[in-house]
C-alpha positions as MATLAB code, in Angstrom:
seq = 'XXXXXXXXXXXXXXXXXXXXXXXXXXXXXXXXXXXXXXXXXXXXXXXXXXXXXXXXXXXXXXXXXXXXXXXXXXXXXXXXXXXXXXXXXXXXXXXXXXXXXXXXXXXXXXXXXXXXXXXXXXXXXXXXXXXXXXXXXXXXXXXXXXXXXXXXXXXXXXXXXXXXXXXXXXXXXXXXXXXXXXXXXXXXXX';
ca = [
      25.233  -12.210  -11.581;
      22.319  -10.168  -13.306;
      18.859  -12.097  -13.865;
      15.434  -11.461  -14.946;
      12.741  -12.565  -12.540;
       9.292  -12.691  -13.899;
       6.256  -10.956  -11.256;
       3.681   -8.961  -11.723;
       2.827   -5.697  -13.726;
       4.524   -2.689  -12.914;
       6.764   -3.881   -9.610;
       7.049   -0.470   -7.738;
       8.581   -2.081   -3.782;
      10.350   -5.271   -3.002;
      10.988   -6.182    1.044;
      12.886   -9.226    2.164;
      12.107  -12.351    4.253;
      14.467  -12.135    7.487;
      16.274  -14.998    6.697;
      16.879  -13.509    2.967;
      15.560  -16.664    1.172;
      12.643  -15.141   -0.159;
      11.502  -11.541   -1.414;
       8.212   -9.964   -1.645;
       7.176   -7.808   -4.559;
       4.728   -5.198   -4.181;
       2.857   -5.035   -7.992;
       0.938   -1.396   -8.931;
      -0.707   -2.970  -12.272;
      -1.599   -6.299  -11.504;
      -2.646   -5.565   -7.315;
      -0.869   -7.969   -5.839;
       2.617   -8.943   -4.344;
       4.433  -12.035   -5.800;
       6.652  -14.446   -3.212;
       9.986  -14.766   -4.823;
      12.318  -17.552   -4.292;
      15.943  -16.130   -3.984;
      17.706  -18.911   -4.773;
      16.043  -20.247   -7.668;
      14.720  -16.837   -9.009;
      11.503  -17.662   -9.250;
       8.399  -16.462   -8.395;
       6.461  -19.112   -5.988;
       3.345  -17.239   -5.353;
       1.200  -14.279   -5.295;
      -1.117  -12.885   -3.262;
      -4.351  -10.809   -4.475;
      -4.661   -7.794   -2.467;
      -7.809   -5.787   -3.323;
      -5.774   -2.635   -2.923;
      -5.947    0.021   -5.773;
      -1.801    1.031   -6.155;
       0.299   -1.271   -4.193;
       3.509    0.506   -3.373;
       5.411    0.635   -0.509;
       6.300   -2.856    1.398;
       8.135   -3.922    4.690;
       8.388   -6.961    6.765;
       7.733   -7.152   10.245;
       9.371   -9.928   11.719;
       7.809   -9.766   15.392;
       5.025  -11.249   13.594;
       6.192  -12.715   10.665;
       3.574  -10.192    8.613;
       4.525   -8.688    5.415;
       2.581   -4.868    5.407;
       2.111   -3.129    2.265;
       0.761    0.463    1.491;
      -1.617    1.698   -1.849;
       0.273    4.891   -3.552;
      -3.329    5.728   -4.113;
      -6.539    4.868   -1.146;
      -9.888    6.008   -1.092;
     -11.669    8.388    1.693;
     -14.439    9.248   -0.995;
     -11.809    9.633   -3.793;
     -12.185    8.409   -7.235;
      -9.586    7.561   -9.837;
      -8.923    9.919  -12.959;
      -6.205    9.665  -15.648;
      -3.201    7.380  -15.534;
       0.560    6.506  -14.855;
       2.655    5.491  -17.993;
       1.920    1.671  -18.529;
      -0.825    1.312  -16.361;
      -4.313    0.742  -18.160;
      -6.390    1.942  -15.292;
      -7.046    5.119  -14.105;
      -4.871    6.632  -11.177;
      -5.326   10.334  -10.714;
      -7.448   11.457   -7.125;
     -10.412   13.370   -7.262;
     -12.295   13.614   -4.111;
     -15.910   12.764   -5.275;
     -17.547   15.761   -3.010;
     -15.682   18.468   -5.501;
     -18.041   16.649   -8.347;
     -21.242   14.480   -7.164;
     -21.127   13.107  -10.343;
     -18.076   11.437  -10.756;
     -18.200    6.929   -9.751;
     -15.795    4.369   -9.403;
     -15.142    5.739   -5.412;
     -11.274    4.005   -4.303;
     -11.414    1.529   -1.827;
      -9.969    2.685    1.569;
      -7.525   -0.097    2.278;
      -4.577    1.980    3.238;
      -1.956   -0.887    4.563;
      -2.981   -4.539    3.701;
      -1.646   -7.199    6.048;
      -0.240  -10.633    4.668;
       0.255  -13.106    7.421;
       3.454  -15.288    6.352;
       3.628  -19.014    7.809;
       6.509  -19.467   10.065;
       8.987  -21.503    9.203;
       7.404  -21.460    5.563;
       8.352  -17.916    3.659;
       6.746  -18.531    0.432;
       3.547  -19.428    2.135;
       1.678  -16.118    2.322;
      -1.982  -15.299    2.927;
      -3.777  -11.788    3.088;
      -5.007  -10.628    6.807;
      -8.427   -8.590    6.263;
      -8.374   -8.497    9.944;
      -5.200   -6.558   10.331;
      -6.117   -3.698    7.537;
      -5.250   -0.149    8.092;
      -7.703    1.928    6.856;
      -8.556    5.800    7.190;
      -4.752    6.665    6.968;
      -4.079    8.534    4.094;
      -4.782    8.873    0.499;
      -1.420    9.194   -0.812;
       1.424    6.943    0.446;
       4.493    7.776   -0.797;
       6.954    5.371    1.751;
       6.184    2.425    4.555;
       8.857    1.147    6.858;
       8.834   -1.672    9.298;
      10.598   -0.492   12.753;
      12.652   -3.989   13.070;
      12.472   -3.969   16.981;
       8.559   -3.494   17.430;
       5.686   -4.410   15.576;
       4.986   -1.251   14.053;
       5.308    0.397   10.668;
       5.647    4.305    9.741;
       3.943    5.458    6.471;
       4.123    9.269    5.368;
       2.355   10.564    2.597;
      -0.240   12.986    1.789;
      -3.955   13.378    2.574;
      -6.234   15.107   -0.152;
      -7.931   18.160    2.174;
     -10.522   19.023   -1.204;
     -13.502   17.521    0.614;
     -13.117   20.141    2.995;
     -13.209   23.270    1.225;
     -13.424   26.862    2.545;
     -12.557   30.004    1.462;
     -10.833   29.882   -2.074;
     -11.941   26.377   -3.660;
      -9.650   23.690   -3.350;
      -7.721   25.495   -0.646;
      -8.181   24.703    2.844;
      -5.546   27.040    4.755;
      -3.896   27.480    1.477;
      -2.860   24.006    1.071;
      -4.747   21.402   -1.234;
      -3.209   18.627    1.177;
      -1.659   17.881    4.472;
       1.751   16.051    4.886;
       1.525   12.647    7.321;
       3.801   10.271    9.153;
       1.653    7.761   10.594;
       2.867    5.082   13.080;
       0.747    1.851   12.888;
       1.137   -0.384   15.667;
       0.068   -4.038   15.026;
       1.132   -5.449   18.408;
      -2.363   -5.963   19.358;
      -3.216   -8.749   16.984;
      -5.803   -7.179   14.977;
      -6.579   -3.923   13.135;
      -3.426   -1.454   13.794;
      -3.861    1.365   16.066;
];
């Protein structure tokens, strides 16, 4: 059957629990990801993540972690303009093209929630596990189900390093990514 399950604003990724009784939701408006139970259809938690576009989610179950990726991160980019039902600004502007412009993104790429074996809907964010530095558009994250790793690819925004014909830097605005992020090693991902 078809339900309803009340999260956050603007859901935009959704990964499961191994064991399929719970699902987390990645939330772009409200920056977080809500723990929903799959039997009773509700949502039993959320976590805060301090991350400016949640998007893309995975689980990694070597380690029981939940990684999600921003659509949008800051290397010394700032937010301008919107996405339909979103109140706060989303567009990238990298903040050495105007000295004036404020608000910088925060560069926290992937976010790491640790989940509580044995206990799904218990979820807690990982500061020590954050990606940062990655990329400033994320369009997709997967979790590679046999190692702890995860692959994002996305975009980064090259306008800070402008030669030649302004905003161009070998006649591309950006540079395509697939990063690898190994988080076998227990803290930050290499």
């Amino acid at each position: 059957p078809v339900r309803a399950i009340a999260v956050g604003r603007n859901p935009s990724g959704i990964a499961f629990h191994p064991s399929g009784s719970h699902a987390y939701v990645s939330c772009r408006g409200s920056r977080d990801v809500h723990v929903v139970d799959c039997d009773s259809g509700l949502s039993v938690a959320s976590v805060d993540l301090d991350q400016y576009t949640p998007h893309a989610i995975d689980y990694l179950p070597a380690t029981d972690t939940v990684v999600v990726a921003a659509l949008l991160s800051g290397n010394r980019t700032v937010a301008r303009g919107t996405f339909p039902g979103d109140a706060i600004p989303d567009v990238v502007v990298d903040t050495a093209t105007d000295p004036n412009l404020t608000g910088v993104l925060p560069d926290r790429d992937v976010v790491a929630l640790a989940v509580t074996p044995g206990n799904p809907a218990s979820v807690v964010r990982d500061d020590s596990r954050l990606a940062q530095g990655v990329m400033t558009i994320q369009y997709a994250l997967v979790a590679d189900p046999n190692f702890d790793r995860a692959v994002v690819v996305g975009t980064e925004a090259l306008n800070a390093q402008v030669t030649g014909e302004k905003n161009f830097v070998g006649g591309q605005v950006v540079e395509n990514r697939l990063v690898v992020l190994d988080y076998s090693g227990g803290g930050a991902p290499s």
